[in-house]
Amino acid sequence: MSIREIRILGDPVLRTEAEPVEGFDDVLRELVEDMFETMYHAEGIGLAAPQIGISRRVMVVDVRDPEEQGGAGQIALVNPEVVEASADTERSSEGCLSIPGLEEVVERPFAVTVQGLDPDGKPVRIEAGGLLARALQHEIDHLDGVLFLDRISPLKRKLLMKKWRKSREKAEAG
C-alpha cells in the first residue's frame, strides 16, 4: 500500500469523465487499498480515482460513523451510479481534498440509492442518507468530472475562486 499524490484544482483529470472499470483483479484491489490509505492520510471521508490521477470509475468512502452507514465501515465502489434520489434536499458545507482550504454550502438530495460493484466485481446496492449520501454523491460527481464548485451559485464560485488563487499564490511564494 502507498499514499498517492492528490491532484489539485486545475489538473485536467479532475474535469474528465472517468472510464468504466472492466477488469477486476489485484491491480484494482491494490488501487482501492492505496485510495483508502491516501484518503486517511489526507484526513478525508471520500476519494475518487481521478483525484489521484487515474481516470477510472472507482471511489472509496468512510464517513467514520458506523451507525450512519448501517455498520458498513469502509465502502469501495466500482462503476457506481445514483439510481434513486430523494426529493428532500439538505444544505451542508462541503470541502474537497483536491481543493484544499475551500468550503461552501452545497444543496444535495438528502437520501440516495447507489448501485455499483465491489472490488471483486460483486453487485452492491447502498441506501444512504445524511453525510454518507452526501459523500457518495460528491465522489460520484468526481467520476463525472464535476466538482462541488459546480453546484454553487456563479457569484459564490467567483468569490471562492478568487480566495483559491490568493491562497495558491501565497503558498507558492513562501
Coordinates of N, CA, C and O in Angstrom, one line a residue:
M1 N 0.8 -1.2 0.0 CA 0.0 0.0 0.0 C 0.9 1.2 0.0 O 1.9 1.2 0.6
S2 N 0.4 2.3 -0.7 CA 1.1 3.5 -0.7 C 0.2 4.7 -0.8 O -0.9 4.6 -1.3
I3 N 0.7 5.8 -0.3 CA 0.0 7.1 -0.4 C 0.2 7.7 -1.7 O 1.4 7.8 -2.1
R4 N -0.8 8.0 -2.4 CA -0.7 8.6 -3.8 C -0.8 10.1 -3.7 O -1.4 10.7 -2.7
E5 N -0.3 10.8 -4.7 CA -0.4 12.3 -4.8 C -1.8 12.7 -5.1 O -2.4 12.1 -6.1
I6 N -2.4 13.6 -4.4 CA -3.8 14.1 -4.7 C -3.7 15.2 -5.7 O -2.9 16.2 -5.5
R7 N -4.4 15.1 -6.8 CA -4.4 16.1 -7.8 C -5.2 17.3 -7.3 O -6.2 17.2 -6.7
I8 N -4.7 18.5 -7.7 CA -5.3 19.7 -7.2 C -6.1 20.4 -8.4 O -5.7 20.3 -9.5
L9 N -7.1 21.2 -8.0 CA -7.9 22.0 -8.9 C -7.0 22.6 -10.0 O -5.9 23.2 -9.7
G10 N -7.3 22.4 -11.2 CA -6.5 22.9 -12.4 C -6.0 21.7 -13.2 O -5.7 21.8 -14.4
D11 N -5.9 20.5 -12.5 CA -5.4 19.3 -13.2 C -6.6 18.9 -14.1 O -7.7 18.6 -13.6
P12 N -6.3 18.7 -15.4 CA -7.4 18.3 -16.3 C -8.1 17.0 -16.0 O -9.3 16.8 -16.3
V13 N -7.4 16.1 -15.3 CA -8.0 14.8 -14.9 C -9.3 15.0 -14.0 O -10.2 14.2 -14.1
L14 N -9.3 16.1 -13.3 CA -10.5 16.3 -12.4 C -11.7 16.8 -13.2 O -12.8 16.7 -12.6
R15 N -11.5 17.2 -14.4 CA -12.6 17.7 -15.2 C -13.0 16.7 -16.4 O -13.8 17.0 -17.3
T16 N -12.4 15.5 -16.3 CA -12.7 14.5 -17.3 C -13.6 13.4 -16.8 O -13.3 12.9 -15.7
E17 N -14.5 12.9 -17.6 CA -15.4 11.8 -17.1 C -14.5 10.6 -17.1 O -13.9 10.2 -18.1
A18 N -14.5 9.9 -16.0 CA -13.7 8.7 -15.8 C -14.3 7.5 -16.6 O -15.5 7.4 -16.8
E19 N -13.4 6.6 -17.0 CA -13.7 5.4 -17.8 C -14.2 4.3 -16.9 O -13.7 4.1 -15.8
P20 N -15.2 3.6 -17.4 CA -15.7 2.4 -16.6 C -14.6 1.4 -16.4 O -13.7 1.2 -17.3
V21 N -14.6 0.7 -15.3 CA -13.7 -0.4 -15.0 C -14.3 -1.7 -15.6 O -15.4 -2.0 -15.4
E22 N -13.4 -2.5 -16.3 CA -13.9 -3.7 -16.8 C -13.1 -4.9 -16.2 O -13.7 -6.0 -16.2
G23 N -11.9 -4.7 -15.7 CA -11.1 -5.8 -15.1 C -11.1 -5.7 -13.6 O -10.8 -4.7 -13.1
F24 N -11.4 -6.8 -13.0 CA -11.4 -6.9 -11.5 C -10.3 -7.9 -11.1 O -10.4 -9.1 -11.2
D25 N -9.2 -7.3 -10.7 CA -8.0 -8.0 -10.4 C -7.2 -7.4 -9.3 O -7.7 -6.5 -8.6
D26 N -6.0 -8.0 -9.1 CA -5.2 -7.5 -8.0 C -4.8 -6.0 -8.1 O -4.6 -5.3 -7.2
V27 N -4.6 -5.6 -9.4 CA -4.3 -4.2 -9.6 C -5.4 -3.3 -9.1 O -5.1 -2.3 -8.5
L28 N -6.6 -3.6 -9.4 CA -7.8 -2.9 -8.9 C -7.8 -2.9 -7.4 O -8.0 -1.8 -6.7
R29 N -7.7 -4.0 -6.8 CA -7.7 -4.1 -5.3 C -6.6 -3.3 -4.7 O -6.8 -2.7 -3.6
E30 N -5.4 -3.3 -5.3 CA -4.3 -2.5 -4.8 C -4.6 -1.0 -4.9 O -4.3 -0.2 -4.0
L31 N -5.2 -0.6 -6.0 CA -5.7 0.8 -6.2 C -6.6 1.2 -5.1 O -6.4 2.2 -4.5
V32 N -7.6 0.3 -4.8 CA -8.6 0.6 -3.7 C -7.8 0.8 -2.3 O -8.1 1.7 -1.6
E33 N -6.9 -0.1 -2.0 CA -6.1 0.0 -0.8 C -5.4 1.3 -0.7 O -5.3 2.0 0.3
D34 N -4.7 1.6 -1.8 CA -4.0 2.9 -1.9 C -4.9 4.1 -1.7 O -4.5 5.1 -1.1
M35 N -6.1 4.0 -2.3 CA -7.0 5.1 -2.2 C -7.5 5.3 -0.7 O -7.5 6.4 -0.2
F36 N -7.8 4.2 0.0 CA -8.1 4.3 1.4 C -7.0 4.9 2.2 O -7.1 5.9 3.0
E37 N -5.7 4.4 1.9 CA -4.6 4.9 2.7 C -4.4 6.4 2.4 O -4.1 7.2 3.3
T38 N -4.5 6.8 1.1 CA -4.3 8.2 0.7 C -5.4 9.1 1.4 O -5.1 10.2 1.9
M39 N -6.7 8.6 1.4 CA -7.8 9.3 2.0 C -7.6 9.6 3.5 O -7.7 10.7 4.0
Y40 N -7.2 8.5 4.2 CA -7.0 8.6 5.6 C -5.8 9.5 5.9 O -5.9 10.4 6.8
H41 N -4.7 9.4 5.1 CA -3.6 10.3 5.3 C -4.0 11.8 5.2 O -3.5 12.6 5.9
A42 N -4.9 12.1 4.2 CA -5.3 13.4 4.0 C -6.4 13.9 4.9 O -6.9 15.0 4.8
E43 N -6.9 12.9 5.7 CA -8.0 13.2 6.7 C -9.3 13.5 6.0 O -10.0 14.4 6.4
G44 N -9.6 12.8 4.9 CA -10.8 13.0 4.1 C -11.8 11.9 4.5 O -11.5 10.9 5.2
I45 N -13.0 12.0 3.9 CA -14.0 10.9 4.1 C -14.4 10.3 2.8 O -15.2 9.4 2.8
G46 N -13.8 10.7 1.7 CA -14.0 10.1 0.4 C -12.9 10.5 -0.5 O -12.2 11.5 -0.4
L47 N -12.8 9.6 -1.5 CA -11.7 9.9 -2.6 C -12.2 9.1 -3.8 O -12.6 8.0 -3.8
A48 N -12.0 9.8 -5.0 CA -12.3 9.2 -6.3 C -11.0 9.0 -7.0 O -10.1 9.8 -6.9
A49 N -10.9 8.0 -7.8 CA -9.6 7.7 -8.5 C -9.1 8.9 -9.3 O -7.9 9.1 -9.4
P50 N -10.0 9.7 -10.0 CA -9.4 10.8 -10.7 C -8.6 11.8 -9.8 O -7.7 12.5 -10.3
Q51 N -8.9 11.8 -8.5 CA -8.2 12.7 -7.6 C -6.8 12.3 -7.4 O -6.0 13.0 -6.9
I52 N -6.5 11.0 -7.8 CA -5.1 10.6 -7.7 C -4.5 10.3 -9.1 O -3.6 9.6 -9.3
G53 N -5.2 11.0 -10.1 CA -4.7 10.9 -11.5 C -5.1 9.7 -12.3 O -4.5 9.5 -13.4
I54 N -6.0 8.9 -11.8 CA -6.4 7.7 -12.5 C -7.9 7.9 -13.0 O -8.8 7.9 -12.2
S55 N -8.1 8.0 -14.3 CA -9.4 8.2 -14.8 C -10.2 6.9 -15.0 O -10.5 6.5 -16.1
R56 N -10.5 6.3 -13.8 CA -11.3 5.1 -13.8 C -12.4 5.4 -12.8 O -12.3 6.1 -11.8
R57 N -13.6 4.7 -12.9 CA -14.7 4.9 -12.1 C -14.6 4.0 -10.8 O -15.3 3.0 -10.7
V58 N -13.8 4.5 -9.9 CA -13.5 3.8 -8.6 C -13.5 4.9 -7.6 O -13.0 6.0 -7.7
M59 N -14.2 4.6 -6.4 CA -14.3 5.6 -5.3 C -14.3 4.8 -4.0 O -14.7 3.7 -3.9
V60 N -13.8 5.5 -3.0 CA -13.9 5.0 -1.6 C -14.5 6.0 -0.7 O -14.3 7.2 -0.9
V61 N -15.2 5.6 0.3 CA -15.8 6.4 1.3 C -15.7 5.8 2.7 O -15.9 4.6 2.8
D62 N -15.5 6.6 3.7 CA -15.6 6.1 5.1 C -15.9 7.4 5.9 O -15.1 8.2 6.2
V63 N -17.2 7.5 6.2 CA -17.6 8.7 7.0 C -17.4 8.5 8.5 O -17.7 9.4 9.3
R64 N -16.8 7.4 8.8 CA -16.3 7.1 10.2 C -17.5 7.2 11.2 O -17.3 7.5 12.4
D65 N -18.6 6.8 10.8 CA -19.8 6.7 11.7 C -20.5 5.5 11.3 O -21.5 5.5 10.5
P66 N -20.2 4.3 11.9 CA -20.8 3.1 11.6 C -22.3 3.1 11.7 O -23.0 2.4 11.0
E67 N -22.8 3.9 12.7 CA -24.3 4.0 12.8 C -24.9 4.5 11.6 O -25.9 4.0 11.1
E68 N -24.3 5.5 11.0 CA -24.9 6.2 9.8 C -24.8 5.3 8.6 O -25.5 5.3 7.7
Q69 N -23.8 4.4 8.6 CA -23.6 3.5 7.4 C -24.2 2.1 7.6 O -23.9 1.2 6.8
G70 N -25.0 2.0 8.7 CA -25.5 0.7 9.0 C -24.4 -0.3 9.3 O -24.6 -1.5 9.0
G71 N -23.3 0.2 9.9 CA -22.2 -0.7 10.3 C -21.3 -1.1 9.1 O -20.5 -2.0 9.3
A72 N -21.4 -0.4 8.0 CA -20.7 -0.8 6.8 C -19.2 -0.5 6.9 O -18.4 -1.1 6.2
G73 N -18.8 0.6 7.6 CA -17.4 0.9 7.7 C -16.9 1.4 6.3 O -17.5 2.3 5.7
Q74 N -15.8 0.9 5.9 CA -15.2 1.3 4.6 C -16.1 0.9 3.4 O -16.6 -0.3 3.4
I75 N -16.3 1.8 2.5 CA -17.1 1.4 1.3 C -16.2 1.7 0.1 O -15.6 2.8 -0.1
A76 N -16.0 0.7 -0.8 CA -15.3 0.9 -2.0 C -16.3 0.5 -3.2 O -16.9 -0.6 -3.1
L77 N -16.4 1.4 -4.1 CA -17.4 1.2 -5.2 C -16.7 1.3 -6.5 O -15.9 2.2 -6.8
V78 N -17.0 0.4 -7.5 CA -16.5 0.4 -8.8 C -17.7 0.7 -9.7 O -18.8 0.0 -9.6
N79 N -17.6 1.6 -10.7 CA -18.7 1.9 -11.6 C -20.0 2.3 -10.9 O -21.1 1.8 -11.3
P80 N -19.9 3.1 -9.9 CA -21.1 3.4 -9.1 C -22.0 4.4 -9.9 O -21.6 5.2 -10.7
E81 N -23.3 4.3 -9.6 CA -24.3 5.3 -10.1 C -25.4 5.5 -9.1 O -25.8 4.6 -8.4
V82 N -25.9 6.7 -9.1 CA -27.1 7.0 -8.3 C -28.3 6.6 -9.0 O -28.5 7.0 -10.2
V83 N -29.1 5.7 -8.5 CA -30.2 5.1 -9.2 C -31.5 5.7 -8.6 O -32.6 5.7 -9.3
E84 N -31.5 6.3 -7.4 CA -32.6 7.0 -6.8 C -32.1 8.1 -6.0 O -31.1 7.9 -5.3
A85 N -32.9 9.2 -6.0 CA -32.5 10.3 -5.1 C -33.8 10.9 -4.5 O -34.8 11.0 -5.2
S86 N -33.8 11.3 -3.2 CA -35.0 11.8 -2.6 C -35.3 13.2 -3.1 O -34.4 13.9 -3.6
A87 N -36.6 13.5 -3.1 CA -37.0 14.9 -3.4 C -36.5 15.9 -2.3 O -36.3 17.0 -2.6
D88 N -36.4 15.3 -1.1 CA -36.0 16.2 0.1 C -34.5 16.5 -0.1 O -33.7 15.6 -0.4
T89 N -34.1 17.7 0.1 CA -32.7 18.1 0.0 C -32.2 18.6 1.3 O -33.0 18.9 2.2
E90 N -30.9 18.7 1.3 CA -30.2 19.2 2.5 C -29.1 20.1 2.1 O -28.4 19.9 1.1
R91 N -28.9 21.2 2.8 CA -27.8 22.2 2.5 C -26.8 22.0 3.6 O -27.1 22.0 4.8
S92 N -25.5 21.7 3.2 CA -24.5 21.5 4.2 C -23.1 21.9 3.6 O -23.0 21.9 2.3
S93 N -22.2 22.2 4.4 CA -20.9 22.6 4.0 C -20.1 21.4 3.4 O -20.2 20.3 3.9
E94 N -19.4 21.6 2.3 CA -18.6 20.6 1.7 C -17.2 21.2 1.4 O -17.1 22.4 1.1
G95 N -16.2 20.3 1.5 CA -14.9 20.7 1.1 C -14.4 19.6 0.2 O -15.2 18.6 -0.1
C96 N -13.2 19.6 -0.3 CA -12.7 18.7 -1.2 C -11.1 18.5 -1.1 O -10.5 19.6 -1.0
L97 N -10.6 17.3 -1.0 CA -9.2 17.1 -0.9 C -8.5 17.7 -2.1 O -7.3 18.0 -2.0
S98 N -9.1 17.9 -3.3 CA -8.5 18.4 -4.5 C -8.6 20.0 -4.5 O -8.1 20.6 -5.4
I99 N -9.3 20.5 -3.5 CA -9.4 22.0 -3.4 C -9.2 22.4 -2.0 O -10.1 22.8 -1.3
P100 N -8.0 22.1 -1.4 CA -7.8 22.3 0.0 C -8.0 23.7 0.4 O -7.6 24.7 -0.3
G101 N -8.6 23.8 1.6 CA -8.8 25.2 2.2 C -10.1 25.9 1.8 O -10.4 26.9 2.4
L102 N -10.8 25.3 0.9 CA -12.1 25.9 0.5 C -13.3 25.0 0.9 O -13.2 23.8 0.8
E103 N -14.3 25.7 1.4 CA -15.6 25.0 1.8 C -16.7 25.9 1.4 O -16.6 27.1 1.4
E104 N -17.8 25.3 1.1 CA -19.0 26.1 0.8 C -20.3 25.2 1.0 O -20.2 24.0 0.9
V105 N -21.4 25.8 1.2 CA -22.6 25.1 1.4 C -23.1 24.7 0.0 O -23.2 25.5 -0.9
V106 N -23.5 23.4 0.0 CA -24.0 22.8 -1.3 C -25.3 22.1 -1.0 O -25.4 21.4 0.1
E107 N -26.3 22.3 -1.8 CA -27.6 21.6 -1.7 C -27.5 20.3 -2.5 O -27.2 20.3 -3.7
R108 N -27.9 19.2 -1.8 CA -28.0 17.9 -2.5 C -29.2 17.1 -2.0 O -29.7 17.4 -0.9
P109 N -29.6 16.1 -2.7 CA -30.7 15.2 -2.2 C -30.2 14.7 -0.8 O -29.0 14.3 -0.6
F110 N -31.1 14.6 0.1 CA -30.8 14.1 1.5 C -30.5 12.6 1.5 O -29.6 12.1 2.2
A111 N -31.2 11.8 0.6 CA -31.0 10.4 0.6 C -30.9 9.9 -0.9 O -31.5 10.5 -1.8
V112 N -30.0 8.9 -1.0 CA -29.8 8.3 -2.4 C -29.7 6.8 -2.3 O -29.4 6.3 -1.2
T113 N -29.9 6.2 -3.4 CA -29.6 4.8 -3.6 C -28.6 4.7 -4.6 O -28.7 5.2 -5.7
V114 N -27.5 4.0 -4.3 CA -26.4 3.9 -5.2 C -26.1 2.4 -5.5 O -26.2 1.6 -4.6
Q115 N -25.9 2.1 -6.8 CA -25.6 0.8 -7.2 C -24.2 0.8 -7.9 O -23.8 1.8 -8.5
G116 N -23.5 -0.3 -7.7 CA -22.2 -0.4 -8.3 C -21.7 -1.8 -8.0 O -22.5 -2.7 -7.8
L117 N -20.4 -2.0 -8.1 CA -19.7 -3.2 -7.8 C -18.7 -3.1 -6.8 O -18.1 -2.0 -6.6
D118 N -18.4 -4.1 -6.1 CA -17.2 -4.1 -5.1 C -16.0 -4.4 -5.9 O -16.0 -4.7 -7.1
P119 N -14.8 -4.3 -5.3 CA -13.5 -4.5 -6.0 C -13.4 -5.9 -6.5 O -12.5 -6.2 -7.3
D120 N -14.3 -6.9 -6.1 CA -14.2 -8.2 -6.6 C -15.2 -8.4 -7.8 O -15.4 -9.5 -8.3
G121 N -16.0 -7.4 -8.1 CA -17.0 -7.4 -9.2 C -18.4 -7.9 -8.7 O -19.2 -8.1 -9.6
K122 N -18.6 -8.0 -7.4 CA -19.9 -8.4 -6.9 C -20.8 -7.1 -6.8 O -20.4 -6.1 -6.4
P123 N -22.1 -7.3 -7.2 CA -23.0 -6.2 -7.1 C -23.2 -5.6 -5.7 O -23.2 -6.4 -4.7
V124 N -23.3 -4.3 -5.6 CA -23.5 -3.6 -4.3 C -24.6 -2.6 -4.5 O -24.7 -1.9 -5.5
R125 N -25.5 -2.5 -3.5 CA -26.6 -1.5 -3.5 C -26.6 -0.9 -2.1 O -26.7 -1.6 -1.1
I126 N -26.5 0.4 -2.1 CA -26.4 1.1 -0.8 C -27.5 2.2 -0.8 O -27.7 3.0 -1.7
E127 N -28.3 2.1 0.3 CA -29.4 3.1 0.5 C -28.8 4.0 1.6 O -28.5 3.5 2.7
A128 N -28.6 5.3 1.4 CA -27.9 6.1 2.3 C -28.6 7.5 2.5 O -29.3 8.0 1.6
G129 N -28.4 8.0 3.7 CA -29.0 9.4 4.0 C -27.9 10.1 4.7 O -26.8 9.6 5.0
G130 N -28.1 11.4 4.9 CA -27.2 12.3 5.6 C -25.8 12.4 5.0 O -25.6 12.5 3.8
L131 N -24.8 12.3 5.9 CA -23.4 12.5 5.5 C -23.0 11.5 4.5 O -22.3 11.8 3.5
L132 N -23.4 10.2 4.7 CA -23.0 9.2 3.7 C -23.5 9.4 2.4 O -22.8 9.3 1.4
A133 N -24.8 9.8 2.3 CA -25.4 10.2 1.0 C -24.6 11.3 0.3 O -24.4 11.3 -0.9
R134 N -24.3 12.3 1.1 CA -23.6 13.5 0.6 C -22.2 13.0 0.0 O -21.8 13.4 -1.0
A135 N -21.5 12.2 0.8 CA -20.2 11.8 0.4 C -20.2 10.9 -0.9 O -19.4 11.1 -1.8
L136 N -21.2 10.0 -0.9 CA -21.4 9.2 -2.2 C -21.6 10.1 -3.4 O -21.0 9.9 -4.4
Q137 N -22.5 11.1 -3.2 CA -22.8 12.0 -4.4 C -21.6 12.8 -4.8 O -21.3 13.0 -6.0
H138 N -20.9 13.3 -3.8 CA -19.7 14.1 -4.0 C -18.6 13.3 -4.8 O -18.1 13.8 -5.8
E139 N -18.4 12.0 -4.4 CA -17.4 11.2 -5.1 C -17.9 10.8 -6.5 O -17.1 10.7 -7.4
I140 N -19.1 10.5 -6.6 CA -19.7 10.1 -8.0 C -19.5 11.3 -8.9 O -19.2 11.2 -10.1
D141 N -19.8 12.5 -8.4 CA -19.6 13.7 -9.2 C -18.1 13.8 -9.7 O -17.9 14.1 -10.9
H142 N -17.1 13.5 -8.9 CA -15.8 13.4 -9.3 C -15.6 12.5 -10.5 O -14.8 12.8 -11.5
L143 N -16.3 11.4 -10.5 CA -16.2 10.4 -11.6 C -16.8 10.9 -12.9 O -16.4 10.5 -14.0
D144 N -17.6 11.9 -12.7 CA -18.3 12.6 -13.9 C -17.6 13.9 -14.3 O -18.1 14.6 -15.1
G145 N -16.4 14.2 -13.6 CA -15.7 15.4 -13.9 C -16.4 16.7 -13.3 O -16.1 17.8 -13.8
V146 N -17.2 16.5 -12.3 CA -17.9 17.6 -11.6 C -17.3 17.8 -10.3 O -17.0 16.9 -9.5
L147 N -17.1 19.1 -9.9 CA -16.6 19.5 -8.6 C -17.7 20.2 -7.8 O -18.6 20.7 -8.4
F148 N -17.6 20.2 -6.5 CA -18.6 20.8 -5.7 C -18.8 22.3 -6.1 O -19.9 22.9 -5.9
L149 N -17.7 22.9 -6.6 CA -17.8 24.3 -7.1 C -18.9 24.5 -8.2 O -19.4 25.6 -8.3
D150 N -19.1 23.4 -8.9 CA -20.1 23.5 -10.0 C -21.5 23.5 -9.5 O -22.5 23.7 -10.2
R151 N -21.7 23.2 -8.2 CA -23.0 23.1 -7.6 C -23.4 24.3 -6.7 O -24.3 24.2 -5.9
I152 N -22.6 25.3 -6.8 CA -22.9 26.6 -6.1 C -23.2 27.7 -7.1 O -22.9 27.6 -8.3
S153 N -23.7 28.8 -6.6 CA -24.1 29.9 -7.5 C -22.8 30.5 -8.2 O -21.7 30.4 -7.6
P154 N -23.0 31.1 -9.3 CA -21.8 31.7 -10.0 C -21.1 32.8 -9.2 O -19.9 32.8 -9.2
L155 N -21.9 33.5 -8.4 CA -21.2 34.6 -7.6 C -20.4 33.9 -6.5 O -19.2 34.3 -6.3
K156 N -20.9 32.9 -5.8 CA -20.1 32.3 -4.8 C -18.9 31.6 -5.4 O -17.8 31.6 -4.8
R157 N -19.1 31.0 -6.5 CA -18.0 30.3 -7.2 C -16.9 31.3 -7.5 O -15.7 31.1 -7.3
K158 N -17.3 32.5 -8.0 CA -16.3 33.5 -8.4 C -15.5 34.0 -7.1 O -14.3 34.1 -7.2
L159 N -16.2 34.2 -6.0 CA -15.6 34.6 -4.8 C -14.6 33.5 -4.2 O -13.5 33.8 -3.8
L160 N -15.1 32.2 -4.3 CA -14.2 31.1 -3.9 C -13.0 31.0 -4.7 O -11.9 30.7 -4.2
M161 N -13.1 31.2 -6.0 CA -12.0 31.1 -6.9 C -11.0 32.2 -6.7 O -9.8 32.0 -6.8
K162 N -11.5 33.4 -6.3 CA -10.6 34.5 -6.0 C -9.8 34.1 -4.7 O -8.6 34.3 -4.7
K163 N -10.5 33.6 -3.7 CA -9.8 33.1 -2.5 C -8.8 32.0 -2.8 O -7.7 32.0 -2.2
W164 N -9.2 31.1 -3.7 CA -8.3 30.0 -4.0 C -7.0 30.5 -4.7 O -5.9 30.1 -4.3
R165 N -7.2 31.4 -5.7 CA -6.0 31.9 -6.3 C -5.1 32.6 -5.3 O -3.8 32.5 -5.4
K166 N -5.6 33.4 -4.4 CA -4.8 34.1 -3.4 C -4.1 33.1 -2.5 O -2.9 33.3 -2.3
S167 N -4.8 32.1 -2.1 CA -4.1 31.1 -1.2 C -3.0 30.3 -2.0 O -2.0 30.0 -1.4
R168 N -3.2 30.0 -3.3 CA -2.2 29.3 -4.0 C -1.0 30.2 -4.3 O 0.1 29.8 -4.2
E169 N -1.2 31.5 -4.6 CA -0.1 32.4 -4.8 C 0.7 32.6 -3.5 O 1.9 32.6 -3.5
K170 N 0.0 32.6 -2.3 CA 0.7 32.7 -1.1 C 1.5 31.5 -0.8 O 2.6 31.6 -0.3
A171 N 0.9 30.3 -1.1 CA 1.6 29.0 -0.8 C 2.9 28.9 -1.7 O 3.9 28.4 -1.3
E172 N 2.8 29.4 -3.0 CA 3.9 29.3 -3.9 C 5.0 30.3 -3.5 O 6.2 30.0 -3.8
A173 N 4.6 31.4 -2.9 CA 5.6 32.5 -2.6 C 6.4 32.1 -1.3 O 7.5 32.6 -1.2
G174 N 5.8 31.3 -0.5 CA 6.6 31.1 0.7 C 6.2 29.9 1.5 O 6.8 29.4 2.3

